[in-house]
Amino acid sequence: MHRSLIARFRQGHRTHRYPKSPPTLPDLFQGLPVFSKSDCIPDCHLCSDCCPTDAISFSAGSFSLDMGRCLFCGLCQEACPTSALTFSHDYRLSTSSRKGLIISESNANKALLVESANRIFRRSLKLRQVSAAGCNACEADTNVLGTLTFDLGRFGIQFVASPRHADGILVTGPVSQNMKLALQKTLDAVPSPKLVIAVGACAISGGPFKDHEEVNNGISDMFPVDLYVPGCPPNPWTILDGLLRLIGIKTPA
């Protein structure tokens, strides 16, 4: 008994003090894309040519990047000869608007945050997580929020086994044809009012499986989405930031 207590004191505080202090991010973390128009070479388009999901486009010469499609692979950053496009360490990527995921020349270098706090769920949020043909990467980064480091339950947010006990669903994966009906039935079983959260590029736009005949390109065209969390997969801190802002808890920049 005494040895256990001594060992516990030596280990110190395991749970991160977030959101009272900023999260600890890995050195290779790639967050909010930053575009510099002054450094961009006209008609170069090397970044868009190498993008595997067509997340980058140039319309009438104007740059646009869709974080809902972006895999954050960094190929565009490597291809750019002038470093006009880079990935910052800003982990706050979640938004309640699909348009909020679009980075353009007019909003580059700005935090694309949309506060979507819902007073109904501020003190308690129960979610049913649905893996709609995901690869388990987004699922793993969602499940890790229940560990000691993040301790999601201290914010009143919990994952439940039944949709009938949930306030909403958190969806990962591109939604295969075999999962489409099951996903719809899961949402129908959630009592109103209900929330829908899309985590990862697959759930938002289909990700690398976009336009494949066996997938539905995510959930954006199936029902209204209350929170988009981009990434492939999103970092656990990005997911946690989105969930906290969804219920009205401010998070550090």
PDB file of C-alpha atoms in Angstrom:
ATOM      1  CA  MET A   1       0.000   0.000   0.000  1.00  0.00           C
ATOM      2  CA  HIS A   2       2.696   2.452   1.032  1.00  0.00           C
ATOM      3  CA  ARG A   3       4.820   1.520  -1.968  1.00  0.00           C
ATOM      4  CA  SER A   4       1.884   2.162  -4.300  1.00  0.00           C
ATOM      5  CA  LEU A   5       1.265   5.588  -2.802  1.00  0.00           C
ATOM      6  CA  ILE A   6       4.960   6.521  -3.018  1.00  0.00           C
ATOM      7  CA  ALA A   7       5.098   5.386  -6.653  1.00  0.00           C
ATOM      8  CA  ARG A   8       1.985   7.418  -7.461  1.00  0.00           C
ATOM      9  CA  PHE A   9       3.442  10.589  -5.932  1.00  0.00           C
ATOM     10  CA  ARG A  10       6.651  10.111  -7.908  1.00  0.00           C
ATOM     11  CA  GLN A  11       4.700   9.827 -11.139  1.00  0.00           C
ATOM     12  CA  GLY A  12       3.187  13.236 -10.563  1.00  0.00           C
ATOM     13  CA  HIS A  13       0.202  14.746 -12.380  1.00  0.00           C
ATOM     14  CA  ARG A  14      -0.760  12.625 -15.382  1.00  0.00           C
ATOM     15  CA  THR A  15      -3.718  14.561 -16.769  1.00  0.00           C
ATOM     16  CA  HIS A  16      -2.779  17.560 -18.912  1.00  0.00           C
ATOM     17  CA  ARG A  17      -3.908  20.926 -17.546  1.00  0.00           C
ATOM     18  CA  TYR A  18      -5.628  21.729 -20.846  1.00  0.00           C
ATOM     19  CA  PRO A  19      -7.559  23.977 -21.424  1.00  0.00           C
ATOM     20  CA  LYS A  20      -5.926  26.046 -18.667  1.00  0.00           C
ATOM     21  CA  SER A  21      -2.644  25.674 -20.545  1.00  0.00           C
ATOM     22  CA  PRO A  22      -1.864  24.969 -24.230  1.00  0.00           C
ATOM     23  CA  PRO A  23      -1.455  21.339 -25.339  1.00  0.00           C
ATOM     24  CA  THR A  24       1.876  19.652 -25.885  1.00  0.00           C
ATOM     25  CA  LEU A  25       2.219  19.025 -29.614  1.00  0.00           C
ATOM     26  CA  PRO A  26       4.810  16.883 -31.414  1.00  0.00           C
ATOM     27  CA  ASP A  27       7.498  18.679 -33.423  1.00  0.00           C
ATOM     28  CA  LEU A  28       6.210  17.175 -36.679  1.00  0.00           C
ATOM     29  CA  PHE A  29       2.610  18.231 -36.038  1.00  0.00           C
ATOM     30  CA  GLN A  30       0.981  19.827 -39.085  1.00  0.00           C
ATOM     31  CA  GLY A  31      -1.884  22.138 -38.227  1.00  0.00           C
ATOM     32  CA  LEU A  32      -3.663  25.038 -39.892  1.00  0.00           C
ATOM     33  CA  PRO A  33      -2.309  25.584 -43.438  1.00  0.00           C
ATOM     34  CA  VAL A  34      -0.882  29.063 -44.024  1.00  0.00           C
ATOM     35  CA  PHE A  35      -0.748  30.602 -47.501  1.00  0.00           C
ATOM     36  CA  SER A  36       1.397  33.583 -48.485  1.00  0.00           C
ATOM     37  CA  LYS A  37       0.190  35.200 -51.692  1.00  0.00           C
ATOM     38  CA  SER A  38       3.308  37.373 -51.973  1.00  0.00           C
ATOM     39  CA  ASP A  39       5.531  34.267 -52.112  1.00  0.00           C
ATOM     40  CA  CYS A  40       3.335  32.353 -54.553  1.00  0.00           C
ATOM     41  CA  ILE A  41       4.595  32.028 -58.152  1.00  0.00           C
ATOM     42  CA  PRO A  42       1.780  32.729 -60.659  1.00  0.00           C
ATOM     43  CA  ASP A  43       0.788  29.748 -62.805  1.00  0.00           C
ATOM     44  CA  CYS A  44       3.111  27.428 -60.821  1.00  0.00           C
ATOM     45  CA  HIS A  45       0.378  25.144 -59.401  1.00  0.00           C
ATOM     46  CA  LEU A  46       2.855  22.507 -58.226  1.00  0.00           C
ATOM     47  CA  CYS A  47       0.952  22.256 -54.945  1.00  0.00           C
ATOM     48  CA  SER A  48      -2.380  21.486 -56.603  1.00  0.00           C
ATOM     49  CA  ASP A  49      -0.803  19.069 -59.082  1.00  0.00           C
ATOM     50  CA  CYS A  50       0.590  16.844 -56.325  1.00  0.00           C
ATOM     51  CA  CYS A  51      -2.455  16.931 -54.013  1.00  0.00           C
ATOM     52  CA  PRO A  52      -3.899  13.375 -53.843  1.00  0.00           C
ATOM     53  CA  THR A  53      -7.439  14.533 -52.989  1.00  0.00           C
ATOM     54  CA  ASP A  54      -7.708  17.711 -55.115  1.00  0.00           C
ATOM     55  CA  ALA A  55      -7.984  19.776 -51.959  1.00  0.00           C
ATOM     56  CA  ILE A  56      -6.064  22.666 -53.561  1.00  0.00           C
ATOM     57  CA  SER A  57      -7.441  24.651 -56.478  1.00  0.00           C
ATOM     58  CA  PHE A  58      -6.803  27.879 -58.362  1.00  0.00           C
ATOM     59  CA  SER A  59      -9.932  29.579 -59.646  1.00  0.00           C
ATOM     60  CA  ALA A  60      -9.239  32.619 -61.809  1.00  0.00           C
ATOM     61  CA  GLY A  61      -5.765  32.618 -60.324  1.00  0.00           C
ATOM     62  CA  SER A  62      -7.025  32.676 -56.728  1.00  0.00           C
ATOM     63  CA  PHE A  63      -5.752  30.061 -54.273  1.00  0.00           C
ATOM     64  CA  SER A  64      -8.134  27.859 -52.299  1.00  0.00           C
ATOM     65  CA  LEU A  65      -7.534  24.899 -49.966  1.00  0.00           C
ATOM     66  CA  ASP A  66     -10.324  22.690 -48.646  1.00  0.00           C
ATOM     67  CA  MET A  67      -9.324  21.332 -45.230  1.00  0.00           C
ATOM     68  CA  GLY A  68     -12.316  18.995 -45.440  1.00  0.00           C
ATOM     69  CA  ARG A  69     -10.490  17.139 -48.214  1.00  0.00           C
ATOM     70  CA  CYS A  70      -6.927  17.757 -47.029  1.00  0.00           C
ATOM     71  CA  LEU A  71      -5.030  14.731 -45.681  1.00  0.00           C
ATOM     72  CA  PHE A  72      -2.347  16.968 -44.117  1.00  0.00           C
ATOM     73  CA  CYS A  73       0.224  14.786 -45.871  1.00  0.00           C
ATOM     74  CA  GLY A  74       2.523  17.756 -46.515  1.00  0.00           C
ATOM     75  CA  LEU A  75       3.198  16.949 -50.180  1.00  0.00           C
ATOM     76  CA  CYS A  76       2.113  20.447 -51.229  1.00  0.00           C
ATOM     77  CA  GLN A  77       4.489  22.037 -48.729  1.00  0.00           C
ATOM     78  CA  GLU A  78       7.357  19.929 -50.058  1.00  0.00           C
ATOM     79  CA  ALA A  79       6.499  20.751 -53.684  1.00  0.00           C
ATOM     80  CA  CYS A  80       6.260  24.530 -53.197  1.00  0.00           C
ATOM     81  CA  PRO A  81       9.622  26.066 -54.267  1.00  0.00           C
ATOM     82  CA  THR A  82       9.064  29.318 -52.351  1.00  0.00           C
ATOM     83  CA  SER A  83       7.382  27.999 -49.162  1.00  0.00           C
ATOM     84  CA  ALA A  84       4.250  29.968 -50.011  1.00  0.00           C
ATOM     85  CA  LEU A  85       2.205  27.158 -48.480  1.00  0.00           C
ATOM     86  CA  THR A  86       3.164  25.805 -45.070  1.00  0.00           C
ATOM     87  CA  PHE A  87       1.517  24.012 -42.179  1.00  0.00           C
ATOM     88  CA  SER A  88       1.512  25.827 -38.859  1.00  0.00           C
ATOM     89  CA  HIS A  89       1.321  24.416 -35.316  1.00  0.00           C
ATOM     90  CA  ASP A  90      -2.211  25.748 -34.850  1.00  0.00           C
ATOM     91  CA  TYR A  91      -4.275  22.741 -33.772  1.00  0.00           C
ATOM     92  CA  ARG A  92      -7.605  24.609 -33.634  1.00  0.00           C
ATOM     93  CA  LEU A  93      -9.160  23.475 -36.921  1.00  0.00           C
ATOM     94  CA  SER A  94     -12.740  22.543 -36.045  1.00  0.00           C
ATOM     95  CA  THR A  95     -15.690  24.544 -37.312  1.00  0.00           C
ATOM     96  CA  SER A  96     -19.468  24.282 -37.400  1.00  0.00           C
ATOM     97  CA  SER A  97     -19.585  25.427 -41.024  1.00  0.00           C
ATOM     98  CA  ARG A  98     -18.435  23.497 -44.086  1.00  0.00           C
ATOM     99  CA  LYS A  99     -17.378  26.804 -45.637  1.00  0.00           C
ATOM    100  CA  GLY A 100     -15.258  27.435 -42.569  1.00  0.00           C
ATOM    101  CA  LEU A 101     -12.938  24.664 -43.740  1.00  0.00           C
ATOM    102  CA  ILE A 102     -12.044  26.556 -46.915  1.00  0.00           C
ATOM    103  CA  ILE A 103      -8.798  28.520 -46.776  1.00  0.00           C
ATOM    104  CA  SER A 104      -8.471  31.219 -49.422  1.00  0.00           C
ATOM    105  CA  GLU A 105      -6.317  34.259 -50.071  1.00  0.00           C
ATOM    106  CA  SER A 106      -8.794  36.458 -48.208  1.00  0.00           C
ATOM    107  CA  ASN A 107      -8.821  34.477 -44.958  1.00  0.00           C
ATOM    108  CA  ALA A 108      -5.328  32.955 -44.976  1.00  0.00           C
ATOM    109  CA  ASN A 109      -3.455  33.217 -41.654  1.00  0.00           C
ATOM    110  CA  LYS A 110      -6.749  33.718 -39.802  1.00  0.00           C
ATOM    111  CA  ALA A 111      -8.269  31.306 -37.320  1.00  0.00           C
ATOM    112  CA  LEU A 112     -11.206  29.703 -39.103  1.00  0.00           C
ATOM    113  CA  LEU A 113     -13.163  29.117 -35.929  1.00  0.00           C
ATOM    114  CA  VAL A 114     -16.914  29.164 -35.640  1.00  0.00           C
ATOM    115  CA  GLU A 115     -18.189  29.093 -32.088  1.00  0.00           C
ATOM    116  CA  SER A 116     -21.052  26.632 -31.963  1.00  0.00           C
ATOM    117  CA  ALA A 117     -21.807  26.359 -28.272  1.00  0.00           C
ATOM    118  CA  ASN A 118     -25.179  24.847 -27.484  1.00  0.00           C
ATOM    119  CA  ARG A 119     -26.509  25.683 -24.031  1.00  0.00           C
ATOM    120  CA  ILE A 120     -28.576  22.502 -23.937  1.00  0.00           C
ATOM    121  CA  PHE A 121     -25.469  20.304 -23.841  1.00  0.00           C
ATOM    122  CA  ARG A 122     -23.112  22.518 -21.862  1.00  0.00           C
ATOM    123  CA  ARG A 123     -23.029  20.463 -18.676  1.00  0.00           C
ATOM    124  CA  SER A 124     -23.363  16.994 -20.171  1.00  0.00           C
ATOM    125  CA  LEU A 125     -22.759  15.627 -23.672  1.00  0.00           C
ATOM    126  CA  LYS A 126     -23.214  11.945 -24.470  1.00  0.00           C
ATOM    127  CA  LEU A 127     -22.087  10.729 -27.893  1.00  0.00           C
ATOM    128  CA  ARG A 128     -22.464   7.498 -29.823  1.00  0.00           C
ATOM    129  CA  GLN A 129     -19.372   6.941 -31.949  1.00  0.00           C
ATOM    130  CA  VAL A 130     -20.031   5.321 -35.338  1.00  0.00           C
ATOM    131  CA  SER A 131     -17.209   3.953 -37.476  1.00  0.00           C
ATOM    132  CA  ALA A 132     -18.688   4.087 -40.971  1.00  0.00           C
ATOM    133  CA  ALA A 133     -15.983   2.024 -42.706  1.00  0.00           C
ATOM    134  CA  GLY A 134     -13.100   3.969 -41.183  1.00  0.00           C
ATOM    135  CA  CYS A 135      -9.508   2.703 -41.163  1.00  0.00           C
ATOM    136  CA  ASN A 136      -9.407   3.011 -37.327  1.00  0.00           C
ATOM    137  CA  ALA A 137      -6.991   5.968 -37.314  1.00  0.00           C
ATOM    138  CA  CYS A 138      -9.672   8.560 -36.490  1.00  0.00           C
ATOM    139  CA  GLU A 139     -11.300   6.031 -34.194  1.00  0.00           C
ATOM    140  CA  ALA A 140      -8.050   5.550 -32.284  1.00  0.00           C
ATOM    141  CA  ASP A 141      -7.463   9.291 -31.872  1.00  0.00           C
ATOM    142  CA  THR A 142     -11.037   9.659 -30.635  1.00  0.00           C
ATOM    143  CA  ASN A 143     -10.840   6.761 -28.181  1.00  0.00           C
ATOM    144  CA  VAL A 144      -7.562   8.011 -26.698  1.00  0.00           C
ATOM    145  CA  LEU A 145      -9.473  11.000 -25.293  1.00  0.00           C
ATOM    146  CA  GLY A 146     -10.694   8.683 -22.561  1.00  0.00           C
ATOM    147  CA  THR A 147      -7.177   8.047 -21.236  1.00  0.00           C
ATOM    148  CA  LEU A 148      -5.599   9.769 -18.236  1.00  0.00           C
ATOM    149  CA  THR A 149      -3.752  12.345 -20.345  1.00  0.00           C
ATOM    150  CA  PHE A 150      -6.942  13.853 -21.796  1.00  0.00           C
ATOM    151  CA  ASP A 151      -9.648  12.623 -19.369  1.00  0.00           C
ATOM    152  CA  LEU A 152     -12.599  13.617 -21.558  1.00  0.00           C
ATOM    153  CA  GLY A 153     -15.065  12.747 -18.810  1.00  0.00           C
ATOM    154  CA  ARG A 154     -13.952  15.683 -16.633  1.00  0.00           C
ATOM    155  CA  PHE A 155     -15.691  17.998 -19.116  1.00  0.00           C
ATOM    156  CA  GLY A 156     -18.961  16.086 -18.918  1.00  0.00           C
ATOM    157  CA  ILE A 157     -18.415  14.472 -22.351  1.00  0.00           C
ATOM    158  CA  GLN A 158     -18.792  10.707 -22.604  1.00  0.00           C
ATOM    159  CA  PHE A 159     -19.179   8.026 -25.259  1.00  0.00           C
ATOM    160  CA  VAL A 160     -22.145   5.730 -24.703  1.00  0.00           C
ATOM    161  CA  ALA A 161     -23.038   2.288 -26.038  1.00  0.00           C
ATOM    162  CA  SER A 162     -26.571   3.039 -27.190  1.00  0.00           C
ATOM    163  CA  PRO A 163     -27.792   5.879 -29.439  1.00  0.00           C
ATOM    164  CA  ARG A 164     -30.942   6.040 -27.305  1.00  0.00           C
ATOM    165  CA  HIS A 165     -28.772   7.281 -24.428  1.00  0.00           C
ATOM    166  CA  ALA A 166     -26.892   9.781 -26.620  1.00  0.00           C
ATOM    167  CA  ASP A 167     -27.233  13.460 -27.442  1.00  0.00           C
ATOM    168  CA  GLY A 168     -25.683  12.934 -30.863  1.00  0.00           C
ATOM    169  CA  ILE A 169     -23.394  10.839 -33.027  1.00  0.00           C
ATOM    170  CA  LEU A 170     -19.697  11.209 -33.823  1.00  0.00           C
ATOM    171  CA  VAL A 171     -18.987   9.727 -37.238  1.00  0.00           C
ATOM    172  CA  THR A 172     -15.672   8.545 -38.673  1.00  0.00           C
ATOM    173  CA  GLY A 173     -15.046   6.935 -42.058  1.00  0.00           C
ATOM    174  CA  PRO A 174     -16.259   7.642 -45.616  1.00  0.00           C
ATOM    175  CA  VAL A 175     -19.644   5.903 -45.059  1.00  0.00           C
ATOM    176  CA  SER A 176     -19.606   2.743 -47.150  1.00  0.00           C
ATOM    177  CA  GLN A 177     -22.799   1.647 -48.872  1.00  0.00           C
ATOM    178  CA  ASN A 178     -23.072  -1.190 -46.345  1.00  0.00           C
ATOM    179  CA  MET A 179     -22.963   1.300 -43.446  1.00  0.00           C
ATOM    180  CA  LYS A 180     -25.223   4.000 -44.878  1.00  0.00           C
ATOM    181  CA  LEU A 181     -28.520   2.538 -43.625  1.00  0.00           C
ATOM    182  CA  ALA A 182     -27.008   1.556 -40.262  1.00  0.00           C
ATOM    183  CA  LEU A 183     -25.723   5.101 -39.782  1.00  0.00           C
ATOM    184  CA  GLN A 184     -29.128   6.580 -40.616  1.00  0.00           C
ATOM    185  CA  LYS A 185     -30.862   4.230 -38.186  1.00  0.00           C
ATOM    186  CA  THR A 186     -28.362   5.142 -35.471  1.00  0.00           C
ATOM    187  CA  LEU A 187     -29.091   8.844 -35.887  1.00  0.00           C
ATOM    188  CA  ASP A 188     -32.850   8.188 -35.964  1.00  0.00           C
ATOM    189  CA  ALA A 189     -32.536   6.405 -32.613  1.00  0.00           C
ATOM    190  CA  VAL A 190     -30.971   9.466 -30.956  1.00  0.00           C
ATOM    191  CA  PRO A 191     -33.666  11.534 -29.213  1.00  0.00           C
ATOM    192  CA  SER A 192     -34.092  15.158 -30.279  1.00  0.00           C
ATOM    193  CA  PRO A 193     -32.454  17.614 -30.054  1.00  0.00           C
ATOM    194  CA  LYS A 194     -29.438  15.834 -31.486  1.00  0.00           C
ATOM    195  CA  LEU A 195     -25.947  16.688 -32.723  1.00  0.00           C
ATOM    196  CA  VAL A 196     -23.926  15.325 -35.638  1.00  0.00           C
ATOM    197  CA  ILE A 197     -20.114  15.483 -35.593  1.00  0.00           C
ATOM    198  CA  ALA A 198     -17.887  14.547 -38.542  1.00  0.00           C
ATOM    199  CA  VAL A 199     -14.333  13.608 -37.562  1.00  0.00           C
ATOM    200  CA  GLY A 200     -11.675  13.202 -40.245  1.00  0.00           C
ATOM    201  CA  ALA A 201     -11.421  13.852 -43.970  1.00  0.00           C
ATOM    202  CA  CYS A 202     -13.285  10.633 -44.792  1.00  0.00           C
ATOM    203  CA  ALA A 203     -16.359  11.564 -42.757  1.00  0.00           C
ATOM    204  CA  ILE A 204     -16.339  15.110 -44.156  1.00  0.00           C
ATOM    205  CA  SER A 205     -15.696  14.506 -47.852  1.00  0.00           C
ATOM    206  CA  GLY A 206     -14.767  10.873 -48.463  1.00  0.00           C
ATOM    207  CA  GLY A 207     -11.035  11.512 -48.007  1.00  0.00           C
ATOM    208  CA  PRO A 208      -8.819   9.371 -50.259  1.00  0.00           C
ATOM    209  CA  PHE A 209     -11.899   7.272 -51.162  1.00  0.00           C
ATOM    210  CA  LYS A 210     -13.820  10.225 -52.602  1.00  0.00           C
ATOM    211  CA  ASP A 211     -16.131   9.329 -55.517  1.00  0.00           C
ATOM    212  CA  HIS A 212     -15.519   5.591 -55.131  1.00  0.00           C
ATOM    213  CA  GLU A 213     -18.672   3.694 -56.025  1.00  0.00           C
ATOM    214  CA  GLU A 214     -18.709   1.928 -52.653  1.00  0.00           C
ATOM    215  CA  VAL A 215     -18.654   5.043 -50.459  1.00  0.00           C
ATOM    216  CA  ASN A 216     -20.970   7.976 -49.862  1.00  0.00           C
ATOM    217  CA  ASN A 217     -18.257  10.691 -49.664  1.00  0.00           C
ATOM    218  CA  GLY A 218     -18.862  11.176 -45.961  1.00  0.00           C
ATOM    219  CA  ILE A 219     -21.952  12.498 -44.226  1.00  0.00           C
ATOM    220  CA  SER A 220     -22.128  16.091 -45.474  1.00  0.00           C
ATOM    221  CA  ASP A 221     -24.931  15.325 -47.961  1.00  0.00           C
ATOM    222  CA  MET A 222     -26.819  12.938 -45.651  1.00  0.00           C
ATOM    223  CA  PHE A 223     -27.830  15.231 -42.799  1.00  0.00           C
ATOM    224  CA  PRO A 224     -26.862  18.593 -41.232  1.00  0.00           C
ATOM    225  CA  VAL A 225     -23.508  18.552 -39.462  1.00  0.00           C
ATOM    226  CA  ASP A 226     -22.949  20.563 -36.279  1.00  0.00           C
ATOM    227  CA  LEU A 227     -19.170  20.156 -36.058  1.00  0.00           C
ATOM    228  CA  TYR A 228     -16.463  19.368 -38.604  1.00  0.00           C
ATOM    229  CA  VAL A 229     -13.071  18.171 -37.350  1.00  0.00           C
ATOM    230  CA  PRO A 230     -10.632  17.965 -40.316  1.00  0.00           C
ATOM    231  CA  GLY A 231      -7.510  15.830 -40.524  1.00  0.00           C
ATOM    232  CA  CYS A 232      -6.313  12.379 -41.564  1.00  0.00           C
ATOM    233  CA  PRO A 233      -6.512  11.575 -38.771  1.00  0.00           C
ATOM    234  CA  PRO A 234      -7.159  14.671 -36.653  1.00  0.00           C
ATOM    235  CA  ASN A 235      -4.825  15.007 -33.703  1.00  0.00           C
ATOM    236  CA  PRO A 236      -6.562  14.175 -30.372  1.00  0.00           C
ATOM    237  CA  TRP A 237      -6.014  17.800 -29.284  1.00  0.00           C
ATOM    238  CA  THR A 238      -7.829  18.993 -32.407  1.00  0.00           C
ATOM    239  CA  ILE A 239     -10.769  16.709 -31.669  1.00  0.00           C
ATOM    240  CA  LEU A 240     -10.875  17.749 -28.007  1.00  0.00           C
ATOM    241  CA  ASP A 241     -10.705  21.432 -28.952  1.00  0.00           C
ATOM    242  CA  GLY A 242     -13.701  21.038 -31.254  1.00  0.00           C
ATOM    243  CA  LEU A 243     -15.773  19.160 -28.680  1.00  0.00           C
ATOM    244  CA  LEU A 244     -15.051  21.709 -25.963  1.00  0.00           C
ATOM    245  CA  ARG A 245     -15.931  24.678 -28.140  1.00  0.00           C
ATOM    246  CA  LEU A 246     -19.089  22.852 -29.172  1.00  0.00           C
ATOM    247  CA  ILE A 247     -20.304  22.980 -25.580  1.00  0.00           C
ATOM    248  CA  GLY A 248     -19.015  26.489 -24.946  1.00  0.00           C
ATOM    249  CA  ILE A 249     -15.650  25.917 -23.235  1.00  0.00           C
ATOM    250  CA  LYS A 250     -12.910  28.278 -24.409  1.00  0.00           C
ATOM    251  CA  THR A 251      -9.645  26.695 -25.471  1.00  0.00           C
ATOM    252  CA  PRO A 252      -6.142  28.248 -25.634  1.00  0.00           C
ATOM    253  CA  ALA A 253      -4.557  29.303 -28.917  1.00  0.00           C
TER     254      ALA A 253
END
